[in-house]
Amino acid sequence: MSQLLTAAEMRDVEAAAIATGEVTGAELMARAGAAVVAAIRAEWEGELPTQPRAVVLAGPGNNGGDGFAIARGLRDLGWSVRVLLAGQAGALPPDARAQHDRWAAGGAARGAVLPLTLETLRDEPAADIYVDALFGIGLGRPLGGDLARVVAHLAGADGTLGLYQPRMVAVDVPSGLDADSGRVPGDPAGAAAVRARLTVTFDSPKPGHYLGHGPDLCGRLVVADIGLAHARARQGAARGLAPARTRVVPPLGIADPRRSVWPDIAGLLTKRQGHKYQHGHAMVLTGGVGRGGAARMAAKAALRIGAGAVTLGCPPAAVLESASHVDALMLHRVPDAAALTEALSGGRITALCLGPGLGTGEREAALVGAALDWGGAVLLDADAITLMAGEATLAAKLHDRCLLTPHPGEFRRLFPDIAGRLDDPDPSLRYDEAADADAQARSRAAREDLAAQRGPMMSTLDAAREAAAHCGATVLLKGPATAIAAPSGAAVVHRAVYDRAAPWLATAGAGDVLAGLACGLLARGLAPPVAAELAAQIHVDAALSFGPGLTAEDLPRQVPQVLARYLAP
Ligand SMILES: NC(=O)C1=CN([C@@H]2O[C@H](COP(=O)(O)OP(=O)(O)OC[C@H]3O[C@@H](n4cnc5c(N)ncnc54)[C@H](OP(=O)(O)O)[C@@H]3O)[C@@H](O)[C@H]2O)[C@@H](O)CC1
Ligand SMILES: [K+]
């Protein structure tokens, strides 16, 4: 189940399941509570005393309701449990209120529900487990007042992190984290949110579990099935949305009736018999003398990923330099844009990569223009993006066979308005009013679609999606969680976090290899969003399979091992 659902989409799915009568809100809450109890037992197995003690921090909404269900589940296992409630029991929504009442009906044996304040929390004897059931997907704004102090205390503001984090399980999301964006409303640094060892979310992961501060705050992430998979599939179809509008890749491998929408990676990567040119011919443009290394690295990656042939397009003075480096690569002299146009017009080149080490002079600007005028598959990275940022007529030539692979700095240069809104801590600046008006005018479905994406804050995923819609090309925005968006609105988050964290990938030249992998896949005929998705995945696979000590040069050499795993019968 690797569909990513925003908070609004999650509510939609829940409401749809309840509307058909197949489940009630109370049942879902009970399943959520049971799932958290099971995850706690699995996570802390063997570490707890015979009669463990838990403190449950319950919030004013249904996340708090889950907290009461968890309290009961732990109590039934013989735990000693205390619940501290933020707000009034009488103000809880109905399902949460019912859970509260069932807990309170246990009477003195369970102990009174105390109001949650910094003082009551500090007065509690230390617990073995703390359950953060304060806020889930309903956090709508920055925390304030006493609750902000409570969360700051839990987050370690007064040197208490060592006490809480190793014992903290967050229900759905760590409180203070916005489930849609991975940002912490009111605190760009992300310190004003609970830090957990374990986070248990329901049905589907949310974008905020992967983006921004999410992976840092969540600890380990468990996605619990609460029986909504069919309602989710039905709801997506009813809305006329592309199945799995936003996915996280690689898939998490949990039940999903729509699993078939995932690309068949082996099918896409395998090579059938045939002539080398039937597997595509990539051209990678290099920079001037002494600047060809980045492009050569990209070219090697394109070759490893299975492009039938790869040619380096070099300025005449740099041909010799590249010739002495790689035997399997062909060389072509590209003095200027006219020469590039001529090379592309021959019909053999099936994808072009420009950017790594290219340079940012007039010649290079003209090359970008010629590449875009060609109309074929073009990967634009690094200097090519910088050139487009400085020259609006170049960016205006982008089309749907283009793939842009900016890092955050390059993204900021090319899309300053979108990046500006992404940076702004004021949640009201999340939306692009012009795009809103556009959607309002188009159709009810477009309006609903827009509403389903709305959270309090903008995410890097939103930014990539907006940029792709704006420029008409696929955008891969690099980061630990890479966001890939097609102009159609379909998007993917590639997770290089949690069990796929690849810190050694932060090394010079790794981006050039990614560009080469993607270009090789474009050359093999894959559509830009698919090429981007597979390239991001294989890039991280290669880093993980090498491990510590990785340099960019090692990445193409790891590709055969990675391919062998995907292609194993
Ligand atoms: N959907 C599902 O499928 C399922 C959902 N389930 C569970 O329900 C959870 C969602 O519940 P939810 O919608 O009640 O939201 P929740 O996170 O409890 O917060 C809302 C409360 O917080 C308040 N509030 C918000 N921000 C605030 C702030 N800054 N400072 C102060 N107050 C603030 C807000 O007040 P208001 O904005 O209305 O003034 C409201 O009272 C979900 O995460 C999961 O755990 C599961 O049981 C099973 C299936
Ligand atoms: K929570």
Coordinates of C-alpha atoms and ligand atoms in Angstrom, one line a residue:
M1 CA 0.0 0.0 0.0
S2 CA 2.2 2.6 -1.2
Q3 CA -0.3 5.2 -2.2
L4 CA 0.4 8.4 -0.3
L5 CA -2.8 10.0 1.1
T6 CA -3.0 13.6 2.2
A7 CA -5.1 14.2 5.4
A8 CA -8.1 15.3 3.3
E9 CA -7.8 12.3 1.1
M10 CA -7.6 10.1 4.2
R11 CA -10.8 11.6 5.6
D12 CA -12.4 11.1 2.2
V13 CA -11.6 7.4 2.2
E14 CA -12.8 7.0 5.8
A15 CA -16.0 8.8 5.1
A16 CA -16.6 6.7 2.0
A17 CA -16.1 3.4 3.9
I18 CA -18.5 4.6 6.6
A19 CA -21.1 5.7 4.1
T20 CA -21.3 2.2 2.5
G21 CA -22.0 0.8 6.0
E22 CA -19.1 -1.6 5.8
V23 CA -17.5 -0.2 8.9
T24 CA -18.2 2.4 11.6
G25 CA -16.0 5.2 12.8
A26 CA -15.9 3.5 16.2
E27 CA -14.7 0.2 14.6
L28 CA -12.0 2.1 12.7
M29 CA -10.8 3.7 15.9
A30 CA -10.8 0.4 17.7
R31 CA -8.8 -1.2 14.9
A32 CA -6.4 1.8 15.0
G33 CA -6.0 1.4 18.7
A34 CA -5.4 -2.4 18.4
A35 CA -2.8 -1.8 15.7
V36 CA -0.8 0.6 17.8
V37 CA -0.9 -1.8 20.8
A38 CA 0.4 -4.6 18.5
A39 CA 3.1 -2.4 17.1
I40 CA 4.2 -1.4 20.6
R41 CA 4.5 -5.0 21.7
A42 CA 6.6 -5.8 18.6
E43 CA 8.8 -2.8 18.9
W44 CA 9.6 -3.1 22.6
E45 CA 9.5 -6.9 22.9
G46 CA 11.9 -8.2 25.5
E47 CA 12.8 -4.6 26.7
L48 CA 9.9 -4.1 29.2
P49 CA 9.4 -5.1 32.8
T50 CA 6.7 -7.6 33.7
Q51 CA 4.1 -4.9 34.5
P52 CA 5.0 -2.0 32.3
R53 CA 3.8 1.5 32.8
A54 CA 2.4 3.7 30.1
V55 CA 1.4 7.4 30.0
V56 CA -1.0 8.2 27.2
L57 CA -1.2 11.8 26.1
A58 CA -4.7 12.3 24.6
G59 CA -5.6 15.3 22.4
P60 CA -8.9 17.0 21.8
G61 CA -9.8 15.1 18.6
N62 CA -10.0 11.6 17.2
N63 CA -6.2 11.1 17.6
G64 CA -7.0 11.5 21.4
G65 CA -9.8 8.9 20.9
D66 CA -7.2 6.5 19.5
G67 CA -5.2 7.2 22.7
F68 CA -8.1 6.0 24.9
A69 CA -8.5 2.9 22.8
I70 CA -4.7 2.2 23.2
A71 CA -4.9 2.8 26.9
R72 CA -7.6 0.2 27.2
G73 CA -5.6 -2.3 25.0
L74 CA -2.5 -1.9 27.1
R75 CA -4.6 -2.1 30.4
D76 CA -6.1 -5.4 29.1
L77 CA -2.6 -6.7 28.8
G78 CA -2.0 -6.0 32.4
W79 CA -0.1 -2.7 32.0
S80 CA -0.5 0.2 34.4
V81 CA -1.7 3.1 32.4
R82 CA -2.3 6.8 33.1
V83 CA -4.1 9.0 30.6
L84 CA -3.6 12.8 30.5
L85 CA -6.2 14.6 28.4
A86 CA -5.6 18.0 26.7
G87 CA -9.0 19.7 26.8
Q88 CA -12.4 18.7 28.1
A89 CA -13.9 15.2 27.8
G90 CA -17.2 16.8 26.9
A91 CA -15.7 18.5 23.9
L92 CA -14.3 15.3 22.3
P93 CA -15.8 14.3 19.0
P94 CA -18.4 11.4 19.3
D95 CA -16.1 8.3 18.6
A96 CA -13.4 9.7 20.8
R97 CA -15.9 10.6 23.5
A98 CA -17.2 7.0 23.4
Q99 CA -13.6 5.7 23.9
H100 CA -13.0 8.1 26.7
D101 CA -16.3 7.0 28.4
R102 CA -15.3 3.3 28.1
W103 CA -12.0 4.0 29.7
A104 CA -13.5 6.2 32.4
A105 CA -16.1 3.5 33.2
G106 CA -13.2 1.3 34.4
G107 CA -13.3 3.5 37.5
A108 CA -10.7 3.7 40.2
A109 CA -8.8 0.7 39.0
R110 CA -7.7 2.7 36.0
G111 CA -7.0 5.9 37.8
A112 CA -8.5 9.3 37.0
V113 CA -8.0 11.0 33.7
L114 CA -6.0 14.0 34.6
P115 CA -5.8 17.3 32.6
L116 CA -2.6 17.5 30.6
T117 CA -0.4 20.4 31.6
L118 CA 3.3 20.8 31.9
E119 CA 2.9 20.3 35.6
T120 CA 0.8 17.1 35.5
L121 CA 3.2 15.7 33.0
R122 CA 6.2 16.5 35.1
D123 CA 4.6 15.1 38.2
E124 CA 4.0 11.7 36.6
P125 CA 6.5 9.1 37.6
A126 CA 8.6 8.0 34.6
A127 CA 6.9 5.5 32.3
D128 CA 8.2 2.7 30.2
I129 CA 6.2 3.9 27.2
Y130 CA 4.7 7.3 26.3
V131 CA 1.9 7.4 23.8
D132 CA 1.6 10.6 21.8
A133 CA -2.1 10.7 20.8
L134 CA -2.3 14.6 21.0
F135 CA -2.7 15.5 17.3
G136 CA -2.8 13.4 14.2
I137 CA -3.9 14.4 10.7
G138 CA -6.1 17.2 12.2
L139 CA -3.3 19.5 13.2
G140 CA -4.3 22.7 11.5
R141 CA -2.1 25.4 12.8
P142 CA 0.9 26.1 15.0
L143 CA 0.5 25.0 18.6
G144 CA 0.3 27.7 21.2
G145 CA -0.1 28.2 25.0
D146 CA 0.4 25.3 27.4
L147 CA 0.2 22.7 24.7
A148 CA 3.2 24.2 22.9
R149 CA 5.1 24.0 26.2
V150 CA 4.1 20.4 26.7
V151 CA 5.2 19.5 23.2
A152 CA 8.5 21.4 23.6
H153 CA 9.1 19.5 26.8
L154 CA 8.4 16.2 25.1
A155 CA 10.6 17.3 22.2
G156 CA 13.5 17.7 24.6
A157 CA 13.6 21.5 24.9
D158 CA 14.6 21.2 28.6
G159 CA 17.1 18.4 28.2
T160 CA 14.4 15.7 28.4
L161 CA 14.8 14.1 25.0
G162 CA 16.6 11.1 26.4
L163 CA 13.7 10.5 28.7
Y164 CA 11.0 10.6 26.1
Q165 CA 12.1 9.8 22.6
P166 CA 13.3 6.2 23.3
R167 CA 10.0 5.5 24.9
M168 CA 7.7 7.5 22.6
V169 CA 5.2 6.0 20.2
A170 CA 3.4 8.5 18.0
V171 CA -0.1 7.8 16.9
D172 CA -0.5 8.5 13.2
V173 CA 2.0 11.4 13.2
P174 CA 4.3 12.9 15.9
S175 CA 2.3 15.8 17.3
G176 CA 3.3 19.1 15.8
L177 CA 4.2 17.6 12.4
D178 CA 1.9 18.4 9.5
A179 CA 1.0 15.1 7.9
D180 CA 0.8 16.7 4.4
S181 CA 4.1 18.5 4.2
G182 CA 6.5 17.1 6.8
R183 CA 6.8 20.6 8.1
V184 CA 6.2 21.9 11.6
P185 CA 3.7 24.8 11.5
G186 CA 5.2 27.8 13.2
D187 CA 8.7 26.3 13.4
P188 CA 10.8 26.0 10.2
A189 CA 13.6 24.2 12.2
G190 CA 11.2 21.4 13.2
A191 CA 12.0 21.5 16.9
A192 CA 8.5 22.2 18.1
A193 CA 7.2 18.6 17.5
V194 CA 7.3 15.4 19.4
R195 CA 10.2 13.1 18.5
A196 CA 9.2 9.4 18.5
R197 CA 11.0 6.1 18.3
L198 CA 8.0 4.5 16.6
T199 CA 5.2 6.0 14.6
V200 CA 2.1 4.0 13.6
T201 CA 0.0 5.4 10.9
F202 CA -3.2 3.9 9.4
D203 CA -4.1 2.5 6.0
S204 CA -1.6 4.6 4.0
P205 CA 1.5 6.6 4.7
K206 CA 1.0 10.4 4.4
P207 CA 3.5 12.6 2.5
G208 CA 4.7 14.2 5.8
H209 CA 6.1 10.8 6.9
Y210 CA 8.7 11.0 4.1
L211 CA 9.1 14.7 3.4
G212 CA 10.8 17.5 5.4
H213 CA 11.2 16.8 9.1
G214 CA 9.0 13.7 9.0
P215 CA 11.7 10.9 8.9
D216 CA 13.6 12.6 11.7
L217 CA 10.6 12.9 14.0
C218 CA 8.8 9.6 13.2
G219 CA 11.6 7.2 14.2
R220 CA 10.5 3.9 12.7
L221 CA 7.4 4.0 10.6
V222 CA 4.8 1.3 10.7
V223 CA 1.8 1.5 8.3
A224 CA -1.1 -0.5 9.8
D225 CA -3.9 -2.0 7.8
I226 CA -7.2 -1.1 9.3
G227 CA -9.4 -2.6 6.5
L228 CA -9.8 0.5 4.3
A229 CA -7.9 -0.8 1.2
H230 CA -11.0 -1.4 -0.8
A231 CA -12.7 1.8 0.2
R232 CA -9.5 3.6 -0.9
A233 CA -9.4 1.9 -4.3
R234 CA -13.1 2.6 -4.8
Q235 CA -12.8 6.2 -3.8
G236 CA -9.9 6.9 -6.1
A237 CA -11.9 5.5 -9.0
A238 CA -15.1 7.4 -8.1
R239 CA -13.2 10.6 -8.2
G240 CA -11.9 9.8 -11.6
L241 CA -8.4 10.2 -10.3
A242 CA -5.6 8.3 -11.9
P243 CA -5.1 5.2 -9.7
A244 CA -2.7 6.0 -7.0
R245 CA -2.3 9.7 -7.7
T246 CA 0.7 10.0 -5.5
R247 CA 2.8 7.0 -4.7
V248 CA 5.8 6.3 -2.6
V249 CA 8.5 4.1 -4.2
P250 CA 9.7 1.5 -3.9
P251 CA 6.4 0.1 -2.8
L252 CA 6.0 -0.8 0.9
G253 CA 4.8 -4.3 0.0
I254 CA 1.5 -4.2 2.0
A255 CA -1.9 -5.2 0.8
D256 CA -3.1 -3.1 -2.1
P257 CA -5.8 -4.2 -4.6
R258 CA -4.4 -1.7 -7.1
R259 CA -0.8 -3.0 -6.9
S260 CA -1.0 -3.6 -10.6
V261 CA -0.7 0.1 -11.3
W262 CA 3.0 -0.1 -10.3
P263 CA 5.4 -0.2 -13.2
D264 CA 6.7 -3.7 -14.0
I265 CA 10.3 -2.9 -13.3
A266 CA 11.7 -6.1 -14.7
G267 CA 9.6 -5.8 -17.8
L268 CA 10.9 -2.2 -18.4
L269 CA 14.5 -3.0 -17.7
T270 CA 15.0 -6.3 -19.4
K271 CA 16.6 -6.4 -22.8
R272 CA 15.3 -8.5 -25.6
Q273 CA 17.5 -9.7 -28.4
G274 CA 18.3 -7.1 -31.0
H275 CA 20.7 -4.6 -32.5
K276 CA 22.4 -2.1 -30.1
Y277 CA 20.5 0.8 -31.6
Q278 CA 17.2 -0.9 -30.8
H279 CA 18.0 -0.2 -27.2
G280 CA 18.4 3.5 -27.8
H281 CA 21.2 5.9 -28.3
A282 CA 21.9 8.5 -25.7
M283 CA 24.0 11.6 -26.3
V284 CA 25.6 13.4 -23.3
L285 CA 27.0 16.8 -23.9
T286 CA 30.3 17.6 -22.1
G287 CA 31.8 20.9 -21.0
G288 CA 35.1 22.3 -22.2
V289 CA 38.7 21.1 -21.6
G290 CA 39.1 19.9 -18.0
R291 CA 35.4 19.9 -17.4
G292 CA 34.3 16.7 -19.0
G293 CA 34.3 14.4 -15.9
A294 CA 30.7 15.0 -14.9
A295 CA 29.4 14.3 -18.3
R296 CA 31.5 11.2 -18.7
M297 CA 30.2 9.9 -15.4
A298 CA 26.6 10.5 -16.6
A299 CA 27.5 8.8 -19.9
K300 CA 28.8 5.7 -18.1
A301 CA 25.7 5.5 -16.1
A302 CA 23.5 5.7 -19.2
L303 CA 25.5 2.9 -20.8
R304 CA 25.2 0.7 -17.6
I305 CA 21.5 1.2 -17.4
G306 CA 21.2 -0.3 -20.8
A307 CA 21.2 2.4 -23.5
G308 CA 22.4 0.5 -26.6
A309 CA 24.9 3.2 -27.4
V310 CA 26.1 6.4 -25.8
T311 CA 27.9 9.3 -27.5
L312 CA 29.7 12.1 -25.8
G313 CA 29.1 15.4 -27.6
C314 CA 32.2 17.5 -26.9
P315 CA 33.5 20.9 -27.9
P316 CA 36.3 20.2 -30.5
A317 CA 39.0 21.2 -28.0
A318 CA 37.8 18.7 -25.5
V319 CA 37.5 15.6 -27.8
L320 CA 41.0 14.4 -27.1
E321 CA 40.5 14.6 -23.4
S322 CA 37.4 12.4 -23.4
A323 CA 38.9 10.0 -26.0
S324 CA 41.6 9.0 -23.5
H325 CA 39.0 8.1 -20.9
V326 CA 36.3 5.7 -21.9
D327 CA 36.5 3.2 -24.7
A328 CA 32.9 2.1 -24.8
L329 CA 31.7 5.6 -25.5
M330 CA 31.6 7.2 -28.9
L331 CA 32.7 10.8 -29.5
H332 CA 31.1 13.5 -31.6
R333 CA 32.3 17.0 -32.1
V334 CA 29.7 19.6 -31.2
P335 CA 31.3 23.0 -31.7
D336 CA 28.0 24.9 -31.6
A337 CA 24.2 24.7 -31.6
A338 CA 24.0 24.2 -35.4
A339 CA 26.2 21.1 -35.1
L340 CA 24.0 19.8 -32.3
T341 CA 20.9 20.3 -34.4
E342 CA 22.6 18.4 -37.3
A343 CA 23.6 15.5 -35.0
L344 CA 20.0 15.2 -33.6
S345 CA 18.4 15.4 -37.1
G346 CA 20.1 12.2 -38.1
G347 CA 17.3 10.2 -36.3
R348 CA 19.7 8.0 -34.3
I349 CA 19.9 9.9 -31.1
T350 CA 16.9 8.9 -28.9
A351 CA 17.7 11.0 -25.8
L352 CA 20.0 13.9 -24.9
C353 CA 21.5 14.8 -21.6
L354 CA 22.8 18.2 -21.0
G355 CA 23.8 20.0 -17.8
P356 CA 26.5 18.1 -15.9
G357 CA 29.7 20.2 -16.2
L358 CA 28.3 21.9 -19.3
G359 CA 29.1 25.5 -18.6
T360 CA 26.9 28.5 -18.6
G361 CA 28.2 30.6 -21.5
E362 CA 26.4 31.8 -24.7
R363 CA 27.4 28.6 -26.6
E364 CA 25.8 26.5 -23.9
A365 CA 22.7 28.6 -23.8
A366 CA 22.4 28.1 -27.6
L367 CA 22.8 24.3 -27.1
V368 CA 20.0 24.2 -24.6
G369 CA 17.8 26.1 -27.1
A370 CA 18.7 23.7 -29.9
A371 CA 18.1 20.7 -27.7
L372 CA 14.6 21.9 -26.8
D373 CA 13.8 22.8 -30.4
W374 CA 14.6 19.2 -31.4
G375 CA 11.5 18.0 -29.6
G376 CA 13.0 14.6 -28.6
A377 CA 13.6 13.3 -25.0
V378 CA 15.9 15.7 -23.2
L379 CA 17.3 15.5 -19.7
L380 CA 18.2 18.9 -18.3
D381 CA 20.3 19.0 -15.2
A382 CA 22.7 21.4 -13.4
D383 CA 24.1 24.1 -15.7
A384 CA 21.2 23.6 -18.2
I385 CA 18.8 24.5 -15.4
T386 CA 20.8 27.5 -14.4
L387 CA 20.8 28.7 -18.0
M388 CA 17.0 28.3 -18.3
A389 CA 16.7 30.2 -15.0
G390 CA 18.5 33.1 -16.6
E391 CA 16.8 33.1 -19.9
A392 CA 13.0 32.8 -19.9
T393 CA 12.8 32.1 -23.7
L394 CA 14.7 28.8 -23.0
A395 CA 12.4 27.7 -20.2
A396 CA 9.4 28.5 -22.4
K397 CA 10.6 25.8 -24.9
L398 CA 10.2 23.0 -22.3
H399 CA 7.8 20.2 -23.4
D400 CA 6.4 16.9 -22.2
R401 CA 9.4 14.9 -23.3
C402 CA 11.7 16.8 -21.1
L403 CA 12.9 15.8 -17.6
L404 CA 14.4 18.3 -15.2
T405 CA 16.5 17.1 -12.3
P406 CA 17.2 20.1 -10.1
H407 CA 18.6 20.1 -6.6
P408 CA 16.8 22.5 -4.3
G409 CA 19.1 25.4 -5.2
E410 CA 18.6 24.9 -8.9
F411 CA 14.9 24.5 -8.3
R412 CA 14.9 27.9 -6.5
R413 CA 16.7 29.5 -9.4
L414 CA 14.3 28.2 -12.0
F415 CA 11.0 28.5 -10.0
P416 CA 11.6 31.4 -7.6
D417 CA 7.9 32.1 -6.9
I418 CA 7.1 28.5 -6.0
A419 CA 10.3 28.1 -3.9
G420 CA 9.4 31.4 -2.2
R421 CA 6.0 30.1 -1.1
L422 CA 7.6 26.8 -0.1
D423 CA 10.0 28.6 2.3
D424 CA 7.4 30.9 3.8
P425 CA 6.4 29.8 7.3
D426 CA 3.0 31.5 6.9
P427 CA 0.5 28.7 6.1
S428 CA -1.8 31.2 4.3
L429 CA 0.8 31.5 1.5
R430 CA 0.5 27.9 0.5
Y431 CA -1.6 28.3 -2.5
D432 CA -1.2 29.7 -5.9
E433 CA -4.3 31.9 -6.4
A434 CA -4.1 31.9 -10.2
A435 CA -3.9 28.1 -10.3
D436 CA -6.8 28.0 -7.9
A437 CA -9.0 30.2 -10.0
D438 CA -8.1 28.1 -13.0
A439 CA -9.2 24.9 -11.3
Q440 CA -12.4 26.6 -10.1
A441 CA -13.2 27.5 -13.6
R442 CA -12.4 24.1 -15.1
S443 CA -14.6 21.6 -13.3
R444 CA -16.0 20.2 -10.1
A445 CA -13.5 17.4 -10.3
A446 CA -10.7 19.8 -10.6
R447 CA -12.0 21.7 -7.5
E448 CA -12.4 18.5 -5.5
D449 CA -9.0 17.4 -6.6
L450 CA -7.5 20.6 -5.4
A451 CA -9.4 20.5 -2.1
A452 CA -8.1 16.9 -1.5
Q453 CA -4.5 18.2 -1.7
R454 CA -4.9 21.0 0.8
G455 CA -3.1 20.9 4.0
P456 CA -2.0 23.8 6.1
M457 CA 1.5 24.0 4.5
M458 CA 3.1 23.5 1.2
S459 CA 5.5 20.6 0.7
T460 CA 8.4 19.9 -1.7
L461 CA 6.0 17.4 -3.4
D462 CA 3.4 20.2 -3.9
A463 CA 6.3 22.4 -5.2
A464 CA 7.4 19.8 -7.7
R465 CA 3.8 19.2 -8.8
E466 CA 3.3 22.9 -9.3
A467 CA 6.5 23.3 -11.2
A468 CA 5.7 20.4 -13.5
A469 CA 2.2 21.8 -14.3
H470 CA 3.8 25.3 -14.8
C471 CA 6.6 24.3 -17.2
G472 CA 4.9 21.3 -18.9
A473 CA 7.8 18.9 -18.2
T474 CA 8.5 16.2 -15.6
V475 CA 10.3 17.6 -12.6
L476 CA 12.5 15.5 -10.3
L477 CA 13.3 17.6 -7.2
K478 CA 16.2 16.0 -5.4
G479 CA 16.3 15.4 -1.6
P480 CA 16.4 12.6 0.8
A481 CA 12.9 12.0 -0.3
T482 CA 12.9 12.9 -4.0
A483 CA 9.7 14.3 -5.4
I484 CA 8.9 13.5 -9.0
A485 CA 5.9 15.1 -10.7
A486 CA 4.6 14.9 -14.2
P487 CA 2.7 17.7 -15.8
S488 CA -0.5 15.6 -15.5
G489 CA -0.3 15.9 -11.7
A490 CA 0.7 12.3 -11.1
A491 CA 3.6 12.2 -8.6
V492 CA 5.9 9.9 -6.8
V493 CA 8.0 10.3 -3.7
H494 CA 11.1 8.2 -3.8
R495 CA 12.0 7.3 -0.2
A496 CA 15.7 7.4 0.6
V497 CA 14.8 7.6 4.3
Y498 CA 14.2 5.1 7.1
D499 CA 15.5 1.7 6.0
R500 CA 16.6 3.1 2.6
A501 CA 18.5 6.1 4.1
A502 CA 21.6 6.5 1.9
P503 CA 23.8 9.2 3.5
W504 CA 26.8 8.2 1.5
L505 CA 25.0 9.3 -1.6
A506 CA 25.6 12.9 -0.6
T507 CA 28.9 12.9 -2.6
A508 CA 30.2 15.0 -5.4
G509 CA 29.1 13.7 -8.8
A510 CA 26.2 11.5 -7.5
G511 CA 23.8 13.9 -9.3
D512 CA 25.6 13.5 -12.6
V513 CA 25.1 9.7 -12.3
L514 CA 21.4 10.1 -11.6
A515 CA 21.1 12.3 -14.7
G516 CA 22.9 9.6 -16.7
L517 CA 20.7 6.8 -15.4
A518 CA 17.6 8.8 -16.3
C519 CA 18.9 9.8 -19.7
G520 CA 19.8 6.1 -20.5
L521 CA 16.3 5.1 -19.6
L522 CA 14.8 7.9 -21.7
A523 CA 17.0 6.7 -24.6
R524 CA 15.6 3.2 -24.1
G525 CA 12.1 4.7 -24.7
L526 CA 10.7 5.2 -21.2
A527 CA 8.4 8.1 -20.7
P528 CA 10.0 10.9 -18.5
P529 CA 8.0 10.2 -15.3
V530 CA 8.9 6.5 -15.5
A531 CA 12.5 7.1 -16.4
A532 CA 12.8 9.5 -13.4
E533 CA 11.2 7.1 -11.0
L534 CA 13.3 4.1 -12.0
A535 CA 16.5 6.2 -12.1
A536 CA 15.9 7.5 -8.6
Q537 CA 15.3 4.0 -7.3
I538 CA 18.3 2.4 -9.0
H539 CA 20.5 5.3 -7.9
V540 CA 19.7 4.6 -4.3
D541 CA 19.8 0.8 -4.7
A542 CA 23.3 1.2 -6.1
A543 CA 24.4 3.4 -3.2
L544 CA 22.9 0.9 -0.7
S545 CA 24.5 -2.0 -2.3
F546 CA 27.9 -0.4 -2.2
G547 CA 27.5 1.0 1.4
P548 CA 30.0 3.3 3.3
G549 CA 32.9 4.7 1.4
L550 CA 30.9 5.3 -1.7
T551 CA 32.0 7.8 -4.3
A552 CA 30.1 8.7 -7.4
E553 CA 32.4 6.6 -9.6
D554 CA 31.3 3.5 -7.7
L555 CA 27.6 4.0 -8.6
P556 CA 27.6 3.0 -12.3
R557 CA 29.7 -0.1 -11.3
Q558 CA 27.0 -1.2 -8.9
V559 CA 24.3 -1.0 -11.5
P560 CA 24.8 -4.5 -12.8
Q561 CA 24.3 -6.0 -9.3
V562 CA 21.1 -3.9 -8.9
L563 CA 19.8 -4.9 -12.3
A564 CA 20.5 -8.6 -11.5
R565 CA 18.2 -8.4 -8.5
Y566 CA 15.4 -6.8 -10.5
L567 CA 15.8 -9.2 -13.4
A568 CA 16.2 -12.4 -11.3
P569 CA 13.5 -14.8 -12.5
Ligands
LIG1 N1 -9.4 9.4 9.3 C1 -9.4 8.1 9.5 O1 -9.5 7.3 8.6 C2 -9.1 7.6 10.8 C3 -8.6 8.5 11.8 N2 -8.2 8.1 13.0 C4 -7.6 9.0 14.0 O2 -8.2 10.2 13.9 C5 -7.2 11.2 13.7 C6 -7.8 12.4 13.1 O3 -8.7 13.0 14.0 P1 -9.2 14.5 13.9 O4 -9.6 14.7 12.5 O5 -10.2 14.6 15.0 O6 -7.9 15.3 14.1 P2 -6.8 15.3 15.3 O7 -5.5 15.1 14.8 O8 -7.3 14.5 16.4 O9 -6.9 16.9 15.8 C7 -8.1 17.6 15.7 C8 -8.3 18.4 17.0 O10 -7.1 19.2 17.3 C9 -7.5 20.5 17.3 N3 -6.4 21.3 16.8 C10 -5.8 21.2 15.6 N4 -4.7 22.0 15.6 C11 -4.6 22.6 16.8 C12 -3.6 23.4 17.3 N5 -2.6 23.9 16.7 N6 -3.8 23.8 18.6 C13 -4.8 23.3 19.4 N7 -5.8 22.5 18.9 C14 -5.6 22.1 17.6 C15 -8.7 20.6 16.6 O11 -9.4 21.8 17.0 P3 -10.1 22.8 16.0 O12 -9.2 23.0 14.8 O13 -11.3 22.1 15.5 O14 -10.3 24.0 16.7 C16 -9.4 19.3 16.9 O15 -10.0 19.4 18.2 C17 -6.1 10.6 12.9 O16 -4.9 11.2 13.0 C18 -6.2 9.2 13.6 O17 -5.4 9.2 14.7 C19 -8.3 6.7 13.4 O18 -9.1 6.6 14.6 C20 -9.0 5.7 12.5 C21 -9.2 6.1 11.1
K2 K 0.1 12.0 17.4

